PDB file of C-alpha atoms and ligand atoms in Angstrom:
ATOM      1  CA  THR A   7      -9.417 -26.972 -12.557  1.00  0.00           C
ATOM      2  CA  VAL A   8      -9.966 -27.011 -16.300  1.00  0.00           C
ATOM      3  CA  ASP A   9      -7.028 -25.708 -18.258  1.00  0.00           C
ATOM      4  CA  THR A  10      -8.418 -23.723 -21.197  1.00  0.00           C
ATOM      5  CA  PRO A  11      -5.756 -23.224 -23.860  1.00  0.00           C
ATOM      6  CA  ILE A  12      -5.462 -19.636 -25.042  1.00  0.00           C
ATOM      7  CA  THR A  13      -4.104 -18.612 -28.408  1.00  0.00           C
ATOM      8  CA  VAL A  14      -2.392 -15.253 -28.503  1.00  0.00           C
ATOM      9  CA  PRO A  15      -2.538 -13.396 -31.830  1.00  0.00           C
ATOM     10  CA  SER A  16       0.589 -12.093 -33.509  1.00  0.00           C
ATOM     11  CA  PRO A  17       0.846  -8.317 -34.151  1.00  0.00           C
ATOM     12  CA  SER A  18       0.197  -8.899 -37.869  1.00  0.00           C
ATOM     13  CA  LEU A  19      -3.204 -10.474 -37.232  1.00  0.00           C
ATOM     14  CA  PRO A  20      -6.349  -8.606 -36.219  1.00  0.00           C
ATOM     15  CA  PRO A  21      -6.752  -8.340 -32.437  1.00  0.00           C
ATOM     16  CA  LEU A  22      -8.408 -11.284 -30.758  1.00  0.00           C
ATOM     17  CA  ILE A  23     -11.222 -10.353 -28.414  1.00  0.00           C
ATOM     18  CA  LEU A  24     -10.366 -11.882 -25.059  1.00  0.00           C
ATOM     19  CA  THR A  25     -12.146 -11.207 -21.802  1.00  0.00           C
ATOM     20  CA  GLN A  26     -10.184  -9.449 -19.075  1.00  0.00           C
ATOM     21  CA  ASP A  27      -9.901 -12.719 -17.188  1.00  0.00           C
ATOM     22  CA  GLU A  28      -8.557 -14.480 -20.281  1.00  0.00           C
ATOM     23  CA  LEU A  29      -5.926 -11.730 -20.649  1.00  0.00           C
ATOM     24  CA  LYS A  30      -4.965 -12.224 -16.992  1.00  0.00           C
ATOM     25  CA  LYS A  31      -4.574 -15.931 -17.667  1.00  0.00           C
ATOM     26  CA  VAL A  32      -2.377 -15.298 -20.714  1.00  0.00           C
ATOM     27  CA  ALA A  33      -0.036 -13.077 -18.656  1.00  0.00           C
ATOM     28  CA  ALA A  34       0.019 -15.512 -15.736  1.00  0.00           C
ATOM     29  CA  TYR A  35       0.788 -18.556 -17.901  1.00  0.00           C
ATOM     30  CA  LYS A  36       3.587 -16.662 -19.644  1.00  0.00           C
ATOM     31  CA  ALA A  37       5.134 -15.925 -16.233  1.00  0.00           C
ATOM     32  CA  VAL A  38       4.983 -19.591 -15.243  1.00  0.00           C
ATOM     33  CA  GLU A  39       7.409 -20.286 -18.115  1.00  0.00           C
ATOM     34  CA  PHE A  40      10.078 -18.770 -15.818  1.00  0.00           C
ATOM     35  CA  VAL A  41       9.428 -21.422 -13.152  1.00  0.00           C
ATOM     36  CA  LYS A  42      11.980 -24.257 -13.003  1.00  0.00           C
ATOM     37  CA  SER A  43      12.164 -27.363 -10.822  1.00  0.00           C
ATOM     38  CA  GLY A  44      13.847 -26.836  -7.464  1.00  0.00           C
ATOM     39  CA  MET A  45      12.837 -23.168  -7.139  1.00  0.00           C
ATOM     40  CA  VAL A  46      11.606 -21.383  -4.029  1.00  0.00           C
ATOM     41  CA  LEU A  47       8.626 -19.398  -5.296  1.00  0.00           C
ATOM     42  CA  GLY A  48       6.653 -16.425  -4.026  1.00  0.00           C
ATOM     43  CA  LEU A  49       2.990 -17.125  -4.758  1.00  0.00           C
ATOM     44  CA  GLY A  50       1.015 -13.948  -5.438  1.00  0.00           C
ATOM     45  CA  THR A  51      -2.538 -12.975  -4.548  1.00  0.00           C
ATOM     46  CA  GLY A  52      -5.456 -11.766  -6.670  1.00  0.00           C
ATOM     47  CA  SER A  53      -7.331 -12.961  -9.730  1.00  0.00           C
ATOM     48  CA  THR A  54      -4.281 -12.794 -12.062  1.00  0.00           C
ATOM     49  CA  ALA A  55      -1.797 -14.464  -9.729  1.00  0.00           C
ATOM     50  CA  LYS A  56      -4.416 -17.138  -9.010  1.00  0.00           C
ATOM     51  CA  HIS A  57      -4.061 -18.397 -12.585  1.00  0.00           C
ATOM     52  CA  ALA A  58      -0.288 -18.705 -12.119  1.00  0.00           C
ATOM     53  CA  VAL A  59      -0.710 -20.661  -8.877  1.00  0.00           C
ATOM     54  CA  ASP A  60      -3.258 -22.981 -10.554  1.00  0.00           C
ATOM     55  CA  LYS A  61      -0.837 -23.602 -13.415  1.00  0.00           C
ATOM     56  CA  ILE A  62       2.085 -24.337 -11.048  1.00  0.00           C
ATOM     57  CA  GLY A  63      -0.146 -26.832  -9.221  1.00  0.00           C
ATOM     58  CA  GLN A  64      -1.068 -28.468 -12.515  1.00  0.00           C
ATOM     59  CA  LEU A  65       2.585 -28.752 -13.654  1.00  0.00           C
ATOM     60  CA  LEU A  66       3.520 -30.309 -10.296  1.00  0.00           C
ATOM     61  CA  ARG A  67       0.690 -32.832 -10.572  1.00  0.00           C
ATOM     62  CA  GLN A  68       1.757 -33.751 -14.092  1.00  0.00           C
ATOM     63  CA  GLY A  69       5.366 -34.198 -12.945  1.00  0.00           C
ATOM     64  CA  ASP A  70       6.578 -31.426 -15.276  1.00  0.00           C
ATOM     65  CA  LEU A  71       7.848 -29.495 -12.230  1.00  0.00           C
ATOM     66  CA  LYS A  72       9.541 -31.018  -9.183  1.00  0.00           C
ATOM     67  CA  ASP A  73      10.814 -29.916  -5.761  1.00  0.00           C
ATOM     68  CA  ILE A  74       9.033 -26.581  -5.730  1.00  0.00           C
ATOM     69  CA  VAL A  75       8.609 -24.720  -2.443  1.00  0.00           C
ATOM     70  CA  GLY A  76       5.905 -22.026  -2.432  1.00  0.00           C
ATOM     71  CA  ILE A  77       5.689 -19.039  -0.087  1.00  0.00           C
ATOM     72  CA  PRO A  78       2.148 -17.613  -0.222  1.00  0.00           C
ATOM     73  CA  THR A  79       1.566 -13.865   0.020  1.00  0.00           C
ATOM     74  CA  SER A  80      -1.832 -14.181   1.740  1.00  0.00           C
ATOM     75  CA  LYS A  81      -4.026 -16.559   3.681  1.00  0.00           C
ATOM     76  CA  MET A  82      -6.181 -16.942   0.572  1.00  0.00           C
ATOM     77  CA  THR A  83      -3.231 -18.017  -1.593  1.00  0.00           C
ATOM     78  CA  HIS A  84      -2.075 -20.294   1.231  1.00  0.00           C
ATOM     79  CA  GLU A  85      -5.450 -22.076   1.048  1.00  0.00           C
ATOM     80  CA  GLN A  86      -5.357 -22.248  -2.748  1.00  0.00           C
ATOM     81  CA  ALA A  87      -1.794 -23.652  -2.804  1.00  0.00           C
ATOM     82  CA  LEU A  88      -2.637 -26.203  -0.088  1.00  0.00           C
ATOM     83  CA  SER A  89      -5.628 -27.416  -2.087  1.00  0.00           C
ATOM     84  CA  LEU A  90      -3.360 -27.842  -5.130  1.00  0.00           C
ATOM     85  CA  GLY A  91      -0.775 -29.828  -3.162  1.00  0.00           C
ATOM     86  CA  ILE A  92       1.999 -27.232  -3.579  1.00  0.00           C
ATOM     87  CA  PRO A  93       4.597 -27.709  -0.772  1.00  0.00           C
ATOM     88  CA  LEU A  94       4.659 -24.541   1.337  1.00  0.00           C
ATOM     89  CA  SER A  95       7.151 -22.745   3.528  1.00  0.00           C
ATOM     90  CA  ASP A  96       7.819 -19.243   4.870  1.00  0.00           C
ATOM     91  CA  LEU A  97      10.451 -16.501   4.990  1.00  0.00           C
ATOM     92  CA  ASP A  98      11.822 -17.778   8.307  1.00  0.00           C
ATOM     93  CA  SER A  99      12.926 -20.995   6.584  1.00  0.00           C
ATOM     94  CA  HIS A 100      13.567 -19.517   3.117  1.00  0.00           C
ATOM     95  CA  PRO A 101      14.711 -15.896   3.398  1.00  0.00           C
ATOM     96  CA  VAL A 102      15.815 -15.806  -0.258  1.00  0.00           C
ATOM     97  CA  LEU A 103      13.399 -16.710  -3.063  1.00  0.00           C
ATOM     98  CA  ASP A 104      14.254 -17.516  -6.664  1.00  0.00           C
ATOM     99  CA  LEU A 105      11.144 -16.014  -8.180  1.00  0.00           C
ATOM    100  CA  ALA A 106       7.783 -14.465  -7.298  1.00  0.00           C
ATOM    101  CA  ILE A 107       4.809 -14.014  -9.608  1.00  0.00           C
ATOM    102  CA  ASP A 108       2.116 -11.536  -8.618  1.00  0.00           C
ATOM    103  CA  GLY A 109      -0.443  -9.122 -10.020  1.00  0.00           C
ATOM    104  CA  ALA A 110      -0.652  -5.362  -9.564  1.00  0.00           C
ATOM    105  CA  ASP A 111      -3.289  -2.637  -9.584  1.00  0.00           C
ATOM    106  CA  GLU A 112      -1.220  -0.073 -11.490  1.00  0.00           C
ATOM    107  CA  VAL A 113       2.043  -0.240 -13.444  1.00  0.00           C
ATOM    108  CA  ASP A 114       3.827   2.945 -14.544  1.00  0.00           C
ATOM    109  CA  PRO A 115       6.291   3.218 -17.491  1.00  0.00           C
ATOM    110  CA  TYR A 116       9.223   2.664 -15.076  1.00  0.00           C
ATOM    111  CA  MET A 117       7.728  -0.593 -13.747  1.00  0.00           C
ATOM    112  CA  ASN A 118       6.769   0.989 -10.422  1.00  0.00           C
ATOM    113  CA  LEU A 119       3.580  -0.499  -9.036  1.00  0.00           C
ATOM    114  CA  VAL A 120       0.538   0.171  -6.911  1.00  0.00           C
ATOM    115  CA  LYS A 121      -0.535  -2.986  -5.106  1.00  0.00           C
ATOM    116  CA  GLY A 122      -2.836  -3.762  -2.229  1.00  0.00           C
ATOM    117  CA  ARG A 123      -6.335  -3.091  -3.512  1.00  0.00           C
ATOM    118  CA  GLY A 124      -6.801  -6.777  -2.709  1.00  0.00           C
ATOM    119  CA  GLY A 125      -5.547  -6.066   0.829  1.00  0.00           C
ATOM    120  CA  SER A 126      -2.384  -8.222   0.859  1.00  0.00           C
ATOM    121  CA  LEU A 127       0.281  -5.589   0.321  1.00  0.00           C
ATOM    122  CA  LEU A 128       2.333  -6.195   3.486  1.00  0.00           C
ATOM    123  CA  ARG A 129       3.039  -9.905   2.968  1.00  0.00           C
ATOM    124  CA  GLU A 130       3.476  -9.250  -0.755  1.00  0.00           C
ATOM    125  CA  LYS A 131       6.103  -6.583  -0.084  1.00  0.00           C
ATOM    126  CA  MET A 132       7.923  -8.675   2.532  1.00  0.00           C
ATOM    127  CA  ILE A 133       8.098 -11.702   0.242  1.00  0.00           C
ATOM    128  CA  GLU A 134       8.630  -9.976  -3.103  1.00  0.00           C
ATOM    129  CA  GLY A 135      11.415  -7.890  -1.592  1.00  0.00           C
ATOM    130  CA  CYS A 136      13.399 -11.110  -1.028  1.00  0.00           C
ATOM    131  CA  CYS A 137      13.176 -12.454  -4.588  1.00  0.00           C
ATOM    132  CA  LYS A 138      15.969 -12.710  -7.112  1.00  0.00           C
ATOM    133  CA  LYS A 139      13.321 -12.194  -9.795  1.00  0.00           C
ATOM    134  CA  PHE A 140       9.907 -10.550  -9.330  1.00  0.00           C
ATOM    135  CA  VAL A 141       7.569 -11.043 -12.281  1.00  0.00           C
ATOM    136  CA  VAL A 142       4.446  -8.891 -12.365  1.00  0.00           C
ATOM    137  CA  VAL A 143       1.490 -10.121 -14.395  1.00  0.00           C
ATOM    138  CA  VAL A 144      -1.207  -7.742 -15.612  1.00  0.00           C
ATOM    139  CA  ASP A 145      -3.709  -7.140 -18.360  1.00  0.00           C
ATOM    140  CA  GLU A 146      -3.238  -3.884 -20.235  1.00  0.00           C
ATOM    141  CA  SER A 147      -5.933  -2.070 -18.208  1.00  0.00           C
ATOM    142  CA  LYS A 148      -3.384  -1.766 -15.357  1.00  0.00           C
ATOM    143  CA  LEU A 149      -0.985   0.481 -17.291  1.00  0.00           C
ATOM    144  CA  VAL A 150      -0.907   4.111 -16.075  1.00  0.00           C
ATOM    145  CA  LYS A 151       1.242   7.184 -16.774  1.00  0.00           C
ATOM    146  CA  HIS A 152       1.574   8.109 -13.079  1.00  0.00           C
ATOM    147  CA  LEU A 153       0.927   5.972 -10.007  1.00  0.00           C
ATOM    148  CA  GLY A 154      -2.132   7.169  -8.138  1.00  0.00           C
ATOM    149  CA  GLY A 155      -3.171   9.237 -11.139  1.00  0.00           C
ATOM    150  CA  SER A 156      -5.986   6.899 -12.147  1.00  0.00           C
ATOM    151  CA  GLY A 157      -8.284   8.315  -9.481  1.00  0.00           C
ATOM    152  CA  LEU A 158      -8.274   4.903  -7.791  1.00  0.00           C
ATOM    153  CA  ALA A 159      -7.047   3.976  -4.343  1.00  0.00           C
ATOM    154  CA  MET A 160      -3.461   4.014  -3.099  1.00  0.00           C
ATOM    155  CA  PRO A 161      -3.659   1.601  -0.148  1.00  0.00           C
ATOM    156  CA  VAL A 162      -1.809   2.107   3.126  1.00  0.00           C
ATOM    157  CA  GLU A 163      -1.855  -0.583   5.839  1.00  0.00           C
ATOM    158  CA  ILE A 164      -2.069   0.963   9.310  1.00  0.00           C
ATOM    159  CA  VAL A 165      -2.484  -0.281  12.874  1.00  0.00           C
ATOM    160  CA  PRO A 166      -6.105  -0.085  14.126  1.00  0.00           C
ATOM    161  CA  PHE A 167      -5.069   1.945  17.224  1.00  0.00           C
ATOM    162  CA  CYS A 168      -6.348   5.543  16.710  1.00  0.00           C
ATOM    163  CA  TRP A 169      -6.823   4.895  12.999  1.00  0.00           C
ATOM    164  CA  LYS A 170      -8.680   8.210  12.500  1.00  0.00           C
ATOM    165  CA  PHE A 171      -5.610  10.090  13.726  1.00  0.00           C
ATOM    166  CA  THR A 172      -3.357   8.227  11.260  1.00  0.00           C
ATOM    167  CA  ALA A 173      -5.863   8.721   8.414  1.00  0.00           C
ATOM    168  CA  GLN A 174      -5.959  12.483   9.110  1.00  0.00           C
ATOM    169  CA  ARG A 175      -2.172  12.676   9.202  1.00  0.00           C
ATOM    170  CA  LEU A 176      -1.964  10.910   5.832  1.00  0.00           C
ATOM    171  CA  GLN A 177      -4.596  13.171   4.283  1.00  0.00           C
ATOM    172  CA  LEU A 178      -2.811  16.309   5.545  1.00  0.00           C
ATOM    173  CA  LEU A 179       0.499  15.033   4.245  1.00  0.00           C
ATOM    174  CA  PHE A 180      -0.825  15.172   0.695  1.00  0.00           C
ATOM    175  CA  ASN A 181      -2.967  18.283   1.069  1.00  0.00           C
ATOM    176  CA  GLU A 182      -1.242  19.964  -1.865  1.00  0.00           C
ATOM    177  CA  VAL A 183      -2.249  17.232  -4.301  1.00  0.00           C
ATOM    178  CA  GLY A 184      -5.842  17.106  -3.073  1.00  0.00           C
ATOM    179  CA  CYS A 185      -5.883  13.914  -1.046  1.00  0.00           C
ATOM    180  CA  VAL A 186      -8.863  12.151   0.509  1.00  0.00           C
ATOM    181  CA  ALA A 187      -8.137   9.333   2.993  1.00  0.00           C
ATOM    182  CA  LYS A 188     -10.848   6.703   3.503  1.00  0.00           C
ATOM    183  CA  LEU A 189     -10.971   3.713   5.805  1.00  0.00           C
ATOM    184  CA  ARG A 190     -11.578   0.561   3.751  1.00  0.00           C
ATOM    185  CA  THR A 191     -14.728  -1.240   4.892  1.00  0.00           C
ATOM    186  CA  CYS A 192     -16.351  -4.566   4.030  1.00  0.00           C
ATOM    187  CA  SER A 193     -19.237  -4.196   1.592  1.00  0.00           C
ATOM    188  CA  GLU A 194     -21.270  -6.888   3.403  1.00  0.00           C
ATOM    189  CA  ASN A 195     -21.429  -5.267   6.853  1.00  0.00           C
ATOM    190  CA  GLY A 196     -19.728  -1.860   6.693  1.00  0.00           C
ATOM    191  CA  GLN A 197     -17.166  -2.995   9.282  1.00  0.00           C
ATOM    192  CA  PRO A 198     -13.488  -2.090   8.814  1.00  0.00           C
ATOM    193  CA  PHE A 199     -11.684  -4.422   6.426  1.00  0.00           C
ATOM    194  CA  VAL A 200      -9.073  -6.322   8.468  1.00  0.00           C
ATOM    195  CA  THR A 201      -5.913  -7.552   6.744  1.00  0.00           C
ATOM    196  CA  ASP A 202      -4.279 -10.971   7.238  1.00  0.00           C
ATOM    197  CA  ASN A 203      -2.067  -9.211   9.795  1.00  0.00           C
ATOM    198  CA  GLY A 204      -4.951  -7.805  11.853  1.00  0.00           C
ATOM    199  CA  ASN A 205      -4.493  -4.263  10.526  1.00  0.00           C
ATOM    200  CA  TYR A 206      -6.714  -1.722   8.738  1.00  0.00           C
ATOM    201  CA  ILE A 207      -6.311  -0.215   5.269  1.00  0.00           C
ATOM    202  CA  ILE A 208      -6.572   3.493   4.505  1.00  0.00           C
ATOM    203  CA  ASP A 209      -7.154   4.158   0.814  1.00  0.00           C
ATOM    204  CA  LEU A 210      -5.707   7.457  -0.405  1.00  0.00           C
ATOM    205  CA  TYR A 211      -7.314   9.165  -3.414  1.00  0.00           C
ATOM    206  CA  PHE A 212      -5.381  11.950  -5.144  1.00  0.00           C
ATOM    207  CA  GLU A 213      -6.686  14.742  -7.338  1.00  0.00           C
ATOM    208  CA  LYS A 214      -3.287  15.549  -8.820  1.00  0.00           C
ATOM    209  CA  ASP A 215      -0.076  13.791  -9.765  1.00  0.00           C
ATOM    210  CA  LEU A 216       1.858  12.648  -6.698  1.00  0.00           C
ATOM    211  CA  GLY A 217       5.208  13.903  -7.998  1.00  0.00           C
ATOM    212  CA  ASP A 218       8.314  12.346  -6.435  1.00  0.00           C
ATOM    213  CA  LEU A 219       7.243   8.811  -5.522  1.00  0.00           C
ATOM    214  CA  ASN A 220      10.250   8.069  -3.308  1.00  0.00           C
ATOM    215  CA  ALA A 221       9.581  11.248  -1.323  1.00  0.00           C
ATOM    216  CA  ALA A 222       5.901  10.265  -1.001  1.00  0.00           C
ATOM    217  CA  SER A 223       6.907   6.782   0.161  1.00  0.00           C
ATOM    218  CA  ASP A 224       9.286   8.155   2.817  1.00  0.00           C
ATOM    219  CA  ALA A 225       6.692  10.659   4.033  1.00  0.00           C
ATOM    220  CA  ILE A 226       4.022   7.954   4.460  1.00  0.00           C
ATOM    221  CA  LEU A 227       6.396   5.610   6.276  1.00  0.00           C
ATOM    222  CA  ARG A 228       7.456   8.357   8.722  1.00  0.00           C
ATOM    223  CA  ASN A 229       4.024   8.069  10.402  1.00  0.00           C
ATOM    224  CA  PRO A 230       4.298   5.694  13.381  1.00  0.00           C
ATOM    225  CA  GLY A 231       0.782   4.314  12.814  1.00  0.00           C
ATOM    226  CA  VAL A 232       1.678   3.217   9.287  1.00  0.00           C
ATOM    227  CA  VAL A 233       2.791  -0.361   8.745  1.00  0.00           C
ATOM    228  CA  GLU A 234       3.398  -0.265   4.952  1.00  0.00           C
ATOM    229  CA  HIS A 235       2.050   1.266   1.772  1.00  0.00           C
ATOM    230  CA  GLY A 236       1.143  -0.151  -1.634  1.00  0.00           C
ATOM    231  CA  MET A 237       3.780   1.607  -3.755  1.00  0.00           C
ATOM    232  CA  PHE A 238       6.283  -1.005  -4.951  1.00  0.00           C
ATOM    233  CA  LEU A 239       9.074   1.182  -6.310  1.00  0.00           C
ATOM    234  CA  GLY A 240      11.900  -0.385  -8.302  1.00  0.00           C
ATOM    235  CA  MET A 241      10.976  -3.892  -7.153  1.00  0.00           C
ATOM    236  CA  ALA A 242       9.650  -5.536 -10.332  1.00  0.00           C
ATOM    237  CA  THR A 243      12.316  -7.147 -12.511  1.00  0.00           C
ATOM    238  CA  THR A 244       9.864  -8.174 -15.260  1.00  0.00           C
ATOM    239  CA  VAL A 245       6.367  -7.042 -16.191  1.00  0.00           C
ATOM    240  CA  ILE A 246       4.217  -9.235 -18.418  1.00  0.00           C
ATOM    241  CA  ILE A 247       1.327  -7.374 -20.026  1.00  0.00           C
ATOM    242  CA  ALA A 248      -1.427  -9.189 -21.901  1.00  0.00           C
ATOM    243  CA  GLY A 249      -3.476  -7.186 -24.390  1.00  0.00           C
ATOM    244  CA  GLY A 250      -5.692  -7.831 -27.381  1.00  0.00           C
ATOM    245  CA  ARG A 251      -2.674  -7.874 -29.705  1.00  0.00           C
ATOM    246  CA  GLY A 252      -0.523 -10.223 -27.678  1.00  0.00           C
ATOM    247  CA  VAL A 253       1.837 -10.379 -24.746  1.00  0.00           C
ATOM    248  CA  THR A 254       4.570  -7.863 -23.981  1.00  0.00           C
ATOM    249  CA  VAL A 255       7.432  -8.795 -21.668  1.00  0.00           C
ATOM    250  CA  LYS A 256       9.296  -5.813 -20.185  1.00  0.00           C
ATOM    251  CA  ASN A 257      12.542  -6.374 -18.317  1.00  0.00           C
ATOM    252  CA  LYS A 258      14.364  -3.996 -15.990  1.00  0.00           C
TER     253      LYS A 258
HETATM  254  C1  ABF B 317      -2.544  -8.455  -5.720  1.00  0.00           C
HETATM  255  O1  ABF B 317      -3.761  -8.550  -6.360  1.00  0.00           O
HETATM  256  C2  ABF B 317      -2.466  -7.091  -5.314  1.00  0.00           C
HETATM  257  O2  ABF B 317      -1.379  -6.503  -4.824  1.00  0.00           O
HETATM  258  C3  ABF B 317      -3.273  -6.297  -6.208  1.00  0.00           C
HETATM  259  O3  ABF B 317      -3.945  -5.493  -5.298  1.00  0.00           O
HETATM  260  C4  ABF B 317      -4.179  -7.284  -6.810  1.00  0.00           C
HETATM  261  C5  ABF B 317      -4.343  -7.320  -8.283  1.00  0.00           C
HETATM  262  O4  ABF B 317      -5.485  -8.060  -8.453  1.00  0.00           O
HETATM  263  P1  ABF B 317      -6.030  -8.693  -9.764  1.00  0.00           P
HETATM  264  O5  ABF B 317      -4.954  -9.533 -10.341  1.00  0.00           O
HETATM  265  O6  ABF B 317      -7.212  -9.456  -9.267  1.00  0.00           O
HETATM  266  O7  ABF B 317      -6.411  -7.541 -10.637  1.00  0.00           O
HETATM  267  O8  ABF B 317      -1.501  -8.860  -6.476  1.00  0.00           O
END
């Protein structure tokens, strides 16, 4: 991979016009500054986290990082990390991680997240829930006032068995905030999207603000057909946001 250096402007200078992917790279590279030799690392999924994984691979190759163990949050990241020569392990062998770096779909002012539009929310939540430090990397387009308020999907991973029943239950649960539940399908063939764990994803779309997020989380998880949802509440310890005027690092 070619490592394109990116200059970030200071607040006193006029904003630099970076593409969204360049902003993602800025945030990801900033997060990699937290990585030290000897760490057990959660390796995130998605186009932002991909830059961080590439950079970790590059630092290992150069000898600037040593003795890293990576735990990938998806099959895709597993493949990427393998191709970069990053030594890999899993939660069975390493139940406590030093640090994870991953992207998000939405970040609210309290550092709560929506994740899973890429489909990897379950492994992400299992792994990122075991980290001493969880660094979220986003471009500024991911910032929202309320989770689920952007009109975009709130993903819920469910078992395929009687998925219509579970989808209806989820939709009814949020009737008061105008919820529509849709099965995620593959654009190529219209077949259900299947996660790395062999499950389906129901995307919930809300008309109104969800209100109490912890109550919403509990209500979703009370459905036996639900495996996990994409709200990551109180999990992020740091959020790195790249925007046209520079990088902001928010700590818990
Ligand atoms: C993963 O990648 C997800 O949880 C989230 O759905 C997505 C963000 O993707 P990107 O960085 O490509 O915007 O971290």
